[in-house]
Short mmCIF file of C-alpha atoms in Angstrom, two decimals:
data_model
loop_
_atom_site.label_atom_id
_atom_site.label_comp_id
_atom_site.label_asym_id
_atom_site.label_seq_id
_atom_site.Cartn_x
_atom_site.Cartn_y
_atom_site.Cartn_z
CA MET A 725 -50.15 -34.96 23.23
CA LEU A 726 -52.81 -35.19 25.85
CA LYS A 727 -53.36 -38.63 27.11
CA ASN A 728 -57.03 -39.17 27.58
CA ARG A 729 -59.74 -41.51 26.54
CA VAL A 730 -61.99 -39.32 24.50
CA THR A 731 -59.66 -37.19 22.48
CA ASN A 732 -59.87 -39.63 19.61
CA LEU A 733 -63.58 -40.11 19.79
CA LEU A 734 -65.27 -38.15 17.07
CA LEU A 735 -68.80 -37.00 17.02
CA ALA A 736 -71.23 -39.50 15.56
CA ASN A 737 -72.30 -37.39 12.60
CA GLU A 738 -68.70 -36.57 11.76
CA LYS A 739 -67.95 -40.26 11.97
CA ARG A 740 -70.79 -40.95 9.58
CA SER A 741 -69.48 -38.54 6.99
CA LEU A 742 -66.04 -39.99 7.48
CA TYR A 743 -67.36 -43.49 6.87
CA ARG A 744 -69.11 -42.24 3.76
CA PHE A 745 -65.87 -40.74 2.52
CA LEU A 746 -64.04 -43.95 3.29
CA ILE A 747 -66.61 -46.13 1.52
CA LEU A 748 -66.60 -43.80 -1.48
CA TYR A 749 -62.83 -43.89 -1.55
CA ILE A 750 -62.66 -47.68 -1.31
CA VAL A 751 -65.37 -48.18 -3.93
CA MET A 752 -63.60 -45.78 -6.25
CA MET A 753 -60.26 -47.44 -5.63
CA ILE A 754 -61.64 -50.91 -6.30
CA GLY A 755 -63.54 -49.59 -9.32
CA ILE A 756 -60.49 -48.00 -10.86
CA ILE A 757 -58.28 -50.99 -10.20
CA SER A 758 -60.78 -53.47 -11.57
CA LEU A 759 -61.39 -51.31 -14.63
CA ILE A 760 -57.68 -51.19 -15.33
CA SER A 761 -57.45 -54.92 -14.68
CA ILE A 762 -60.25 -55.64 -17.13
CA TYR A 763 -58.59 -53.53 -19.81
CA TYR A 764 -55.25 -55.14 -19.10
CA TYR A 765 -56.81 -58.60 -19.27
CA GLN A 766 -58.50 -57.82 -22.54
CA TYR A 767 -55.33 -56.32 -23.96
CA GLN A 768 -53.34 -59.41 -22.98
CA LYS A 769 -55.97 -61.65 -24.47
CA GLN A 770 -55.90 -59.72 -27.71
CA LEU A 771 -52.15 -59.85 -27.77
CA MET A 772 -52.21 -63.60 -27.24
CA MET A 773 -54.86 -64.00 -29.95
CA LEU A 774 -52.79 -61.88 -32.29
CA ASN A 775 -49.82 -64.17 -31.77
CA LYS A 776 -51.94 -67.26 -32.21
CA ARG A 777 -53.50 -65.80 -35.34
CA VAL A 778 -50.11 -65.42 -37.00
CA ILE A 779 -49.11 -68.98 -36.12
CA LEU A 780 -52.49 -70.50 -36.95
CA SER A 781 -52.87 -68.81 -40.30
CA ASP A 782 -49.48 -70.27 -41.25
CA TYR A 783 -50.67 -73.71 -40.21
CA ALA A 784 -53.92 -73.15 -42.05
CA SER A 785 -52.22 -72.29 -45.37
CA GLU A 786 -50.12 -75.40 -45.04
CA GLN A 787 -53.14 -77.55 -44.29
CA ALA A 788 -55.05 -75.92 -47.16
CA ARG A 789 -52.29 -76.92 -49.58
CA LYS A 790 -52.52 -80.50 -48.42
CA ILE A 791 -56.29 -80.53 -48.79
CA LYS A 792 -55.99 -79.06 -52.25
CA SER A 793 -53.64 -81.79 -53.39
CA LEU A 794 -55.82 -84.43 -51.79
CA HIS A 795 -58.75 -83.10 -53.81
CA PHE A 796 -57.12 -84.20 -57.05
CA LEU A 797 -56.00 -87.55 -55.70
CA PHE A 798 -59.35 -88.45 -54.18
CA PRO A 799 -60.67 -91.14 -53.91
CA GLU A 800 -57.55 -93.18 -54.67
CA GLN A 801 -56.11 -91.42 -51.67
CA ASN A 802 -58.54 -90.78 -48.85
CA ILE A 803 -56.36 -90.21 -45.80
CA TYR A 804 -57.14 -86.79 -44.35
CA PRO A 805 -53.85 -84.88 -43.73
CA ARG A 806 -52.90 -84.74 -40.08
CA ASP A 807 -50.44 -82.59 -38.19
CA SER A 808 -48.95 -83.00 -34.72
CA ARG A 809 -49.19 -79.29 -33.94
CA PHE A 810 -52.95 -79.00 -34.35
CA VAL A 811 -56.10 -80.87 -35.23
CA SER A 812 -58.43 -79.71 -37.96
CA ALA A 813 -61.76 -80.17 -39.65
CA ILE A 814 -63.42 -79.24 -42.93
CA TYR A 815 -67.01 -78.06 -43.30
CA ASP A 816 -68.92 -77.22 -46.44
CA LEU A 817 -70.70 -73.95 -47.13
CA GLU A 818 -73.91 -75.39 -45.73
CA TYR A 819 -72.01 -75.84 -42.44
CA GLN A 820 -72.17 -79.62 -42.91
CA LYS A 821 -69.27 -81.53 -41.51
CA ILE A 822 -67.13 -83.23 -44.19
CA PHE A 823 -64.42 -84.51 -41.91
CA SER A 824 -63.38 -83.58 -38.38
CA LEU A 825 -60.69 -84.44 -35.88
CA LEU A 826 -61.74 -81.63 -33.50
CA LYS A 827 -62.18 -82.30 -29.80
CA SER A 828 -64.52 -79.39 -29.31
CA ASN A 829 -67.59 -79.29 -31.50
CA GLU A 830 -68.49 -75.81 -30.42
CA ILE A 831 -67.84 -74.09 -33.75
CA ASN A 832 -68.61 -70.45 -34.30
CA PHE A 833 -68.60 -69.81 -38.05
CA ASP A 834 -69.07 -66.06 -37.60
CA ARG A 835 -65.68 -65.60 -36.02
CA GLU A 836 -62.20 -66.14 -37.26
CA LEU A 837 -60.51 -66.81 -33.93
CA TYR A 838 -62.07 -67.67 -30.60
CA ILE A 839 -61.72 -69.75 -27.46
CA THR A 840 -64.29 -72.47 -26.83
CA LYS A 841 -65.76 -73.30 -23.45
CA ASP A 842 -63.59 -76.40 -23.20
CA LYS A 843 -60.51 -74.22 -23.59
CA LYS A 844 -59.61 -74.87 -27.21
CA ILE A 845 -58.54 -72.15 -29.58
CA HIS A 846 -60.29 -72.34 -32.95
CA PHE A 847 -59.07 -70.65 -36.09
CA ILE A 848 -61.37 -70.70 -39.11
CA LYS A 849 -60.08 -70.16 -42.61
CA SER A 850 -62.61 -69.96 -45.39
CA PHE A 851 -61.83 -70.98 -48.95
CA ASP A 852 -62.92 -69.46 -52.23
CA ASP A 853 -62.50 -72.76 -54.06
CA TYR A 854 -64.17 -75.68 -52.43
CA TYR A 855 -61.46 -78.34 -52.45
CA LEU A 856 -63.04 -81.61 -51.31
CA GLY A 857 -66.20 -79.55 -51.11
CA ALA A 858 -64.86 -77.64 -48.10
CA LYS A 859 -65.62 -74.00 -47.55
CA TYR A 860 -64.29 -73.83 -43.99
CA LEU A 861 -61.08 -75.19 -42.58
CA ILE A 862 -61.08 -75.18 -38.80
CA LEU A 863 -57.86 -75.52 -36.84
CA GLU A 864 -57.93 -76.36 -33.17
CA ILE A 865 -55.13 -76.03 -30.61
CA ASP A 866 -55.14 -76.23 -26.85
CA ASP A 867 -55.32 -72.97 -24.94
CA ASP A 868 -52.35 -73.47 -22.65
CA GLU A 869 -53.60 -70.52 -20.52
CA LEU A 870 -50.05 -69.51 -19.81
CA TRP A 871 -50.96 -65.98 -20.78
CA LEU A 872 -53.94 -66.16 -18.43
CA HIS A 873 -51.75 -67.29 -15.61
CA ASN A 874 -49.27 -64.48 -16.30
CA THR A 875 -52.03 -61.94 -16.66
CA TRP A 876 -53.57 -62.90 -13.34
CA GLN A 877 -50.21 -62.88 -11.68
CA ASN A 878 -49.55 -59.37 -12.94
CA ILE A 879 -53.01 -58.18 -11.97
CA ILE A 880 -52.54 -59.51 -8.46
CA ILE A 881 -49.02 -58.14 -8.04
CA TYR A 882 -49.63 -54.71 -9.55
CA GLY A 883 -53.21 -54.51 -8.25
CA GLY A 884 -51.97 -55.30 -4.75
CA PHE A 885 -49.27 -52.71 -5.09
CA ALA A 886 -51.81 -50.16 -6.30
CA ILE A 887 -54.12 -50.94 -3.39
CA PHE A 888 -51.20 -50.48 -1.05
CA ILE A 889 -50.29 -47.11 -2.56
CA PHE A 890 -53.91 -45.98 -2.64
CA SER A 891 -54.32 -47.02 0.98
CA ILE A 892 -51.34 -44.91 2.01
CA ILE A 893 -52.69 -41.96 0.06
CA GLY A 894 -56.10 -42.57 1.63
CA PHE A 895 -54.57 -42.66 5.06
CA PHE A 896 -52.86 -39.31 4.48
CA LEU A 897 -56.03 -37.80 3.06
CA LEU A 898 -57.96 -39.03 6.05
CA ASN A 899 -55.48 -37.50 8.43
CA LEU A 900 -55.65 -34.30 6.46
CA PHE A 901 -59.41 -34.20 6.88
CA LEU A 902 -59.24 -35.21 10.50
CA SER A 903 -56.54 -32.89 11.67
CA PRO A 904 -58.70 -29.73 11.97
CA MET A 905 -61.36 -31.70 13.79
CA LYS A 906 -58.79 -33.29 16.02
CA THR A 907 -57.16 -29.97 16.75
CA SER A 908 -60.40 -28.35 17.83
CA LEU A 909 -61.27 -31.33 20.01
CA ASN A 910 -57.80 -31.23 21.48
CA ILE A 911 -58.02 -27.56 22.31
CA MET A 912 -61.39 -28.11 23.97
CA ASP A 913 -60.08 -31.10 25.90
CA ARG A 914 -56.96 -29.31 27.03
CA PHE A 915 -58.94 -26.31 28.18
CA ILE A 916 -61.42 -28.46 30.09
CA LYS A 917 -58.65 -30.50 31.62
CA ASP A 918 -56.76 -27.47 32.86
CA THR A 919 -59.91 -25.88 34.21
CA THR A 920 -61.07 -29.06 35.88
CA HIS A 921 -57.80 -29.44 37.65
CA GLU A 922 -58.10 -26.00 39.16
CA LEU A 923 -61.72 -26.58 40.26
CA ASN A 924 -61.07 -29.48 42.60
CA THR A 925 -59.87 -27.66 45.70
CA PRO A 926 -62.35 -24.76 45.80
CA LEU A 927 -65.29 -27.04 45.01
CA SER A 928 -64.59 -29.52 47.77
CA ALA A 929 -64.05 -26.62 50.15
CA ILE A 930 -67.50 -25.25 49.36
CA LEU A 931 -69.27 -28.63 49.60
CA THR A 932 -67.66 -29.76 52.87
CA ASN A 933 -68.20 -26.39 54.49
CA ILE A 934 -71.88 -26.35 53.59
CA GLU A 935 -72.13 -29.91 54.92
CA MET A 936 -70.51 -28.89 58.18
CA MET A 937 -72.58 -25.75 58.59
CA ASP A 938 -74.99 -25.72 61.53
CA LEU A 939 -78.19 -24.68 59.76
CA ASP A 940 -80.10 -24.21 63.02
CA ALA A 941 -77.78 -21.50 64.09
CA ILE A 942 -78.68 -19.22 61.20
CA ASN A 943 -81.86 -17.44 60.40
CA GLU A 944 -84.49 -18.55 57.89
CA ASP A 945 -83.49 -16.06 55.22
CA ASN A 946 -79.85 -17.10 55.27
CA ARG A 947 -80.77 -20.80 55.34
CA LYS A 948 -82.52 -20.36 52.00
CA LYS A 949 -79.46 -18.69 50.58
CA ILE A 950 -77.26 -21.49 51.89
CA ASN A 951 -79.60 -24.01 50.24
CA ARG A 952 -79.25 -22.21 46.95
CA ILE A 953 -75.49 -22.26 47.31
CA ASN A 954 -75.72 -25.97 48.03
CA ILE A 955 -77.78 -26.59 44.88
CA ALA A 956 -75.39 -24.58 42.78
CA ALA A 957 -72.38 -26.37 44.24
CA LYS A 958 -73.94 -29.80 43.58
CA THR A 959 -74.70 -28.88 39.99
CA VAL A 960 -71.12 -27.83 39.55
CA SER A 961 -70.02 -31.01 41.32
CA VAL A 962 -71.83 -33.25 38.79
CA LEU A 963 -70.18 -31.36 36.00
CA TYR A 964 -66.86 -31.58 37.74
CA ASN A 965 -67.18 -35.34 38.16
CA ASP A 966 -68.09 -35.75 34.52
CA LEU A 967 -65.13 -33.69 33.46
CA THR A 968 -62.69 -35.58 35.61
CA TYR A 969 -64.11 -38.80 34.24
CA ILE A 970 -63.46 -37.83 30.66
CA THR A 971 -60.25 -35.88 30.95
CA LEU A 972 -58.23 -37.32 33.76
CA GLU A 973 -56.91 -40.81 34.10
CA ASN A 974 -58.21 -41.58 37.53
CA ASP A 975 -57.72 -44.69 39.63
CA ILE A 976 -61.15 -44.43 41.19
CA TYR A 977 -62.64 -45.55 37.88
CA LYS A 978 -60.65 -48.76 37.65
CA SER A 979 -61.71 -51.48 40.06
CA ASN A 980 -64.96 -53.42 39.72
CA GLU A 981 -67.07 -54.61 42.60
CA LYS A 982 -70.45 -56.13 43.21
CA ILE A 983 -72.92 -53.38 44.03
CA ASN A 984 -76.61 -53.13 44.78
CA LEU A 985 -77.90 -50.50 42.38
CA LYS A 986 -80.90 -49.92 44.58
CA ASN A 987 -78.73 -48.45 47.33
CA ILE A 988 -76.80 -46.24 44.97
CA ILE A 989 -79.92 -44.94 43.28
CA GLU A 990 -81.52 -44.14 46.61
CA GLU A 991 -78.39 -42.34 47.68
CA ARG A 992 -78.17 -40.33 44.42
CA VAL A 993 -81.87 -39.40 44.51
CA GLU A 994 -81.27 -38.18 48.03
CA TYR A 995 -78.28 -36.19 46.80
CA PHE A 996 -80.28 -34.58 43.99
CA ASP A 997 -83.34 -34.06 46.15
CA ILE A 998 -82.44 -30.48 46.93
CA LEU A 999 -82.03 -29.73 43.20
CA ALA A 1000 -85.38 -31.32 42.41
CA ARG A 1001 -87.13 -29.49 45.20
CA SER A 1002 -85.90 -26.18 43.86
CA LYS A 1003 -88.02 -26.85 40.73
CA GLU A 1004 -90.75 -28.54 42.81
CA ILE A 1005 -90.14 -31.79 40.99
CA SER A 1006 -91.29 -34.99 42.67
CA PHE A 1007 -89.85 -38.50 42.35
CA THR A 1008 -91.65 -41.81 42.17
CA LEU A 1009 -89.28 -44.66 42.88
CA ASP A 1010 -90.02 -48.28 42.00
CA LEU A 1011 -86.78 -49.93 43.03
CA ASN A 1012 -86.13 -53.66 43.22
CA ASP A 1013 -82.88 -55.25 44.26
CA SER A 1014 -80.46 -55.44 41.37
CA PHE A 1015 -76.84 -56.49 41.65
CA LEU A 1016 -74.15 -55.66 39.15
CA VAL A 1017 -70.41 -56.12 39.05
CA VAL A 1018 -69.24 -52.73 37.82
CA ASN A 1019 -67.10 -49.82 38.88
CA LYS A 1020 -69.18 -47.97 41.42
CA ASN A 1021 -67.91 -44.52 40.51
CA LYS A 1022 -68.43 -45.09 36.83
CA PHE A 1023 -71.95 -46.35 37.26
CA THR A 1024 -72.67 -43.43 39.54
CA ARG A 1025 -71.81 -41.17 36.58
CA VAL A 1026 -74.51 -42.94 34.59
CA ILE A 1027 -77.12 -42.55 37.30
CA ASP A 1028 -76.10 -38.96 38.10
CA ASN A 1029 -76.31 -37.89 34.50
CA LEU A 1030 -79.66 -39.51 33.85
CA ILE A 1031 -81.19 -38.03 37.01
CA SER A 1032 -79.66 -34.59 36.61
CA ASN A 1033 -80.80 -34.45 32.96
CA ALA A 1034 -84.29 -35.48 34.02
CA ILE A 1035 -84.28 -32.59 36.47
CA LYS A 1036 -82.62 -30.12 34.14
CA TYR A 1037 -84.95 -30.75 31.20
CA ASN A 1038 -88.09 -31.04 33.32
CA LYS A 1039 -90.77 -28.45 33.83
CA ARG A 1040 -91.57 -26.76 37.08
CA LYS A 1041 -93.69 -28.98 39.34
CA GLY A 1042 -92.74 -31.86 37.08
CA HIS A 1043 -92.36 -35.49 37.89
CA ILE A 1044 -89.69 -38.14 37.54
CA ASN A 1045 -90.21 -41.91 37.59
CA ILE A 1046 -87.27 -44.11 38.38
CA LYS A 1047 -87.69 -47.83 37.96
CA LEU A 1048 -85.13 -50.47 38.75
CA PHE A 1049 -85.65 -54.13 37.92
CA GLU A 1050 -83.26 -57.02 37.91
CA ASN A 1051 -82.12 -56.35 34.33
CA SER A 1052 -83.11 -52.78 33.63
CA PHE A 1053 -83.04 -49.26 34.89
CA THR A 1054 -85.37 -46.54 33.62
CA VAL A 1055 -85.43 -42.81 34.23
CA GLU A 1056 -88.55 -41.15 32.93
CA ASP A 1057 -89.39 -37.46 33.03
CA LEU A 1058 -92.46 -35.54 31.98
CA GLY A 1059 -90.39 -32.74 30.59
CA ILE A 1060 -89.87 -30.96 27.34
CA GLY A 1061 -88.87 -34.00 25.27
CA ILE A 1062 -86.45 -34.26 22.39
CA GLU A 1063 -87.21 -33.67 18.72
CA PRO A 1064 -87.31 -37.04 16.90
CA ASP A 1065 -84.59 -36.16 14.42
CA LYS A 1066 -82.24 -35.14 17.21
CA ILE A 1067 -82.48 -38.35 19.22
CA ARG A 1068 -79.70 -40.01 17.26
CA TYR A 1069 -77.32 -37.16 18.07
CA ILE A 1070 -77.94 -36.86 21.81
CA PHE A 1071 -75.06 -39.12 22.67
CA ASP A 1072 -72.62 -36.95 20.76
CA ARG A 1073 -70.21 -35.03 22.83
CA TYR A 1074 -70.84 -31.29 23.06
CA SER A 1075 -74.43 -31.67 21.89
CA ARG A 1076 -77.29 -30.42 23.99
CA PHE A 1077 -80.98 -31.23 23.88
CA ASN A 1078 -81.84 -27.65 23.83
CA SER A 1079 -79.88 -24.50 23.82
CA SER A 1080 -81.89 -22.79 26.55
CA GLU A 1081 -80.21 -24.95 29.18
CA GLY A 1082 -76.55 -24.58 29.87
CA GLY A 1083 -73.94 -27.30 30.06
CA PHE A 1084 -71.25 -28.80 27.94
CA GLY A 1085 -73.42 -31.56 26.58
CA ILE A 1086 -70.99 -34.20 27.70
CA GLY A 1087 -73.27 -36.02 30.17
CA LEU A 1088 -74.99 -38.40 27.78
CA SER A 1089 -71.83 -39.08 25.86
CA ILE A 1090 -70.33 -40.30 29.10
CA VAL A 1091 -73.41 -42.42 29.79
CA LYS A 1092 -73.17 -43.99 26.34
CA ASN A 1093 -69.46 -44.53 26.73
CA ILE A 1094 -69.84 -46.40 30.01
CA ILE A 1095 -72.90 -48.35 28.85
CA ASP A 1096 -70.96 -49.49 25.77
CA GLU A 1097 -67.99 -50.41 27.86
CA TYR A 1098 -70.14 -52.74 29.97
CA GLY A 1099 -71.92 -54.10 26.89
CA MET A 1100 -75.31 -52.85 27.99
CA GLN A 1101 -78.10 -51.44 25.82
CA ILE A 1102 -79.61 -48.00 26.06
CA VAL A 1103 -82.96 -47.03 24.56
CA VAL A 1104 -84.26 -43.48 24.36
CA LYS A 1105 -87.95 -42.80 23.85
CA SER A 1106 -89.09 -39.24 23.64
CA LYS A 1107 -92.08 -37.16 22.64
CA ILE A 1108 -91.84 -33.46 22.32
CA ASN A 1109 -93.63 -31.68 25.22
CA GLU A 1110 -94.51 -35.04 26.82
CA GLY A 1111 -91.22 -36.26 28.15
CA THR A 1112 -88.33 -38.57 27.72
CA SER A 1113 -87.61 -42.03 29.02
CA ILE A 1114 -84.19 -43.57 28.98
CA THR A 1115 -83.85 -47.27 29.72
CA ILE A 1116 -80.68 -49.20 30.27
CA THR A 1117 -80.84 -52.97 30.03
CA TRP A 1118 -78.25 -55.62 30.68
CA MET B 1004 -108.47 -103.03 -63.69
CA VAL B 1005 -107.39 -99.54 -64.69
CA ARG B 1006 -106.26 -99.06 -61.14
CA TYR B 1007 -103.99 -102.12 -61.30
CA ILE B 1008 -102.39 -100.97 -64.51
CA PHE B 1009 -101.84 -97.57 -62.96
CA ILE B 1010 -100.17 -99.02 -59.87
CA PHE B 1011 -98.08 -101.29 -62.03
CA MET B 1012 -96.96 -98.39 -64.15
CA ILE B 1013 -95.92 -96.35 -61.18
CA PHE B 1014 -94.07 -99.33 -59.76
CA PHE B 1015 -92.37 -100.07 -63.02
CA SER B 1016 -91.39 -96.53 -63.79
CA SER B 1017 -89.97 -95.94 -60.35
CA SER B 1018 -87.83 -99.10 -60.44
CA LEU B 1019 -86.72 -98.05 -63.87
CA SER B 1020 -85.84 -94.50 -62.90
CA SER B 1021 -83.89 -95.52 -59.81
CA ASP B 1022 -81.57 -97.24 -62.13
CA ILE B 1023 -81.62 -94.63 -64.80
CA TYR B 1024 -78.26 -93.47 -63.54
CA SER B 1025 -76.47 -96.75 -64.27
CA GLN B 1026 -78.38 -97.19 -67.47
CA LYS B 1027 -78.03 -93.77 -69.02
CA CYS B 1028 -75.34 -91.73 -67.34
CA VAL B 1029 -72.71 -94.40 -66.81
CA GLY B 1030 -73.12 -95.89 -70.23
CA CYS B 1031 -72.72 -92.67 -72.16
CA HIS B 1032 -69.97 -91.31 -69.94
CA ARG B 1033 -67.88 -94.48 -69.97
CA ASP B 1034 -65.88 -93.53 -73.03
CA MET B 1035 -65.26 -89.92 -72.13
CA PRO B 1036 -61.76 -88.58 -71.29
CA TYR B 1037 -63.13 -87.21 -68.01
CA SER B 1038 -64.47 -89.82 -65.66
CA LEU B 1039 -67.67 -89.22 -63.70
CA GLN B 1040 -65.45 -89.05 -60.62
CA GLU B 1041 -63.41 -86.24 -62.12
CA ILE B 1042 -66.52 -84.36 -63.20
CA PHE B 1043 -67.96 -84.78 -59.74
CA MET B 1044 -64.81 -83.33 -58.15
CA LYS B 1045 -65.02 -80.37 -60.54
CA TYR B 1046 -68.60 -79.73 -59.43
CA LEU B 1047 -67.66 -80.07 -55.83
CA LEU B 1048 -64.81 -77.62 -56.29
CA ALA B 1049 -67.10 -75.11 -57.95
CA TYR B 1050 -70.28 -75.45 -55.91
CA GLY B 1051 -69.26 -76.66 -52.42
CA GLY B 1052 -72.27 -78.00 -50.55
CA GLU B 1053 -74.69 -80.78 -51.45
CA ASN B 1054 -77.66 -78.60 -52.31
CA ASN B 1055 -75.52 -76.23 -54.31
CA VAL B 1056 -73.92 -79.03 -56.31
CA LYS B 1057 -77.26 -80.68 -57.06
CA ALA B 1058 -78.96 -77.42 -57.98
CA GLY B 1059 -76.03 -76.37 -60.15
CA MET B 1060 -75.98 -79.67 -61.97
CA LEU B 1061 -79.71 -79.71 -62.60
CA HIS B 1062 -79.54 -76.18 -63.88
CA TYR B 1063 -76.77 -77.10 -66.28
CA PHE B 1064 -78.66 -80.16 -67.52
CA ILE B 1065 -81.70 -78.07 -68.35
CA TYR B 1066 -79.93 -74.91 -69.51
CA PRO B 1067 -76.52 -76.11 -70.70
CA SER B 1068 -74.10 -73.38 -71.66
CA LYS B 1069 -70.39 -73.05 -72.19
CA ASP B 1070 -70.24 -70.18 -69.74
CA ILE B 1071 -71.33 -72.20 -66.76
CA SER B 1072 -69.91 -75.59 -67.62
CA VAL B 1073 -67.22 -76.98 -65.35
CA MET B 1074 -65.55 -78.77 -68.21
CA PRO B 1075 -62.32 -77.38 -69.71
CA LYS B 1076 -62.91 -74.95 -72.56
CA GLY B 1077 -60.83 -76.97 -75.02
CA PHE B 1078 -62.91 -80.04 -74.30
CA LEU B 1079 -66.17 -78.21 -74.88
CA ASP B 1080 -64.90 -76.61 -78.08
CA GLU B 1081 -64.07 -80.02 -79.36
CA LYS B 1082 -67.09 -81.99 -78.14
CA GLY B 1083 -69.71 -79.30 -77.82
CA ILE B 1084 -72.09 -79.06 -74.96
CA MET B 1085 -74.45 -81.88 -74.12
CA ASP B 1086 -78.13 -81.31 -73.48
CA HIS B 1087 -79.04 -83.81 -70.81
CA GLY B 1088 -82.62 -82.44 -70.65
CA TYR B 1089 -84.14 -85.18 -72.83
CA ILE B 1090 -83.89 -87.60 -69.90
CA GLY B 1091 -86.60 -85.64 -68.12
CA LYS B 1092 -86.35 -83.42 -65.07
CA GLU B 1093 -87.69 -86.07 -62.72
CA ASN B 1094 -85.14 -88.63 -63.90
CA LEU B 1095 -82.33 -86.12 -63.86
CA GLN B 1096 -83.15 -85.28 -60.29
CA ARG B 1097 -83.03 -88.92 -59.24
CA SER B 1098 -79.81 -89.52 -61.16
CA ILE B 1099 -78.17 -86.54 -59.58
CA ASP B 1100 -79.12 -87.82 -56.10
CA ARG B 1101 -77.63 -91.19 -56.96
CA TYR B 1102 -74.56 -89.55 -58.46
CA TRP B 1103 -74.06 -87.54 -55.27
CA GLU B 1104 -74.43 -90.58 -53.04
CA LEU B 1105 -71.89 -92.53 -55.07
CA TYR B 1106 -69.18 -89.90 -55.20
CA LYS B 1107 -69.61 -87.60 -52.22
CA VAL B 1108 -66.53 -86.99 -50.10
CA LYS B 1109 -68.34 -86.85 -46.76
CA GLY B 1110 -67.88 -90.11 -44.91
CA ARG B 1111 -65.22 -91.39 -47.25
CA LEU B 1112 -62.19 -89.68 -45.77
CA LYS B 1113 -60.16 -91.45 -43.14
#
């Protein structure tokens, strides 16, 4: 496996569809499990009620016999029959209470068996002969909720197990979906990494030799050609630096120091000057002192990419404004602009503003990466054919 | 003057009718093999609720018939049915209310 920082970063829109899949999967998983749980709960409740019904209807027949015999002894005997296993009540057919020992008065005459809000189980038996004037005999027992306890326990145990299994399946599915994406990213990364490695020596040879060249000693025509070579080499150099940043673990991107951005920006504008001049682009700099504790090389990648994009996507004889304040840094070009619906994708790796310009489309993804790492904010404003402004604040 | 007599009559008749139960019903029923208590329990068994019992009883008093009587068939064959209607519907109604109050089960169980 290649060891580098970005291999595992997916493109933002792919991430979005992945999140959607994940959310759908989780919602479905929870839905299915809760549906099963509800059915299970209801089944258990019915089972419990069925058991209670058998027991209670036995009790009820017994109690009915006692009430019947009391009917013929009344009023010489007027003690309502009691039982330690349940309490009961009798109501007449007009739902008037005749006698009651119930603790819960929430009686539902339409149902035979139900649980009241204060957790009592009621069983109602109705008579055809109204002994003691009673049409309804109501038995009440406590709902011990043992079944409920057991049911919940099972739901939690089996539900948890199901979630676990589903999660594993989900994880495998996810990997299945991701593996083609990962493979293609890996191939791209590996290719870039290998290429980058081979570029280092020839590129530095070209740049240093141009630097060392005595321009006065050559004629005007050749000087122009040398300048063009210089521009081309610098363009390649920016790309090279970006590529090394993303593909190679490099020590130069590790240590932080306090830097004055103003100096770096001036230096980078100077560096890109020859590129800008080739398109007759002018700079307006409004630079104030601004100190940051960051890695100089990393932050240079941010500045380089913003400036080189502003040049690349500018028009001939265009203009670039660079503003630096204590807490913000803005690069503004009067170039071709970005279509509104594409702005959200510009930080994706391998995406380009516009296919007419070359490049890997990795520049802004690096910018975003570094900005995020330092916890800064980046805002892109763009109007098609009017220009783009990118502001970083901290 | 007429007004006073009228008021007096109403007063008199009402005090009379409130006691019509003890006067008429109890007296005639005293010597019967089935006590008023037993008859009441038979009604309760057959009709259930208060309104049902009262309505059933009143109906029987006005339209007595062997088919709807709660009394045992042998008893009726021997004694015949009794037309209570001569007491007057108003008085019957009052007596029934009194009868119910005296023998109802509700509130008498412990």
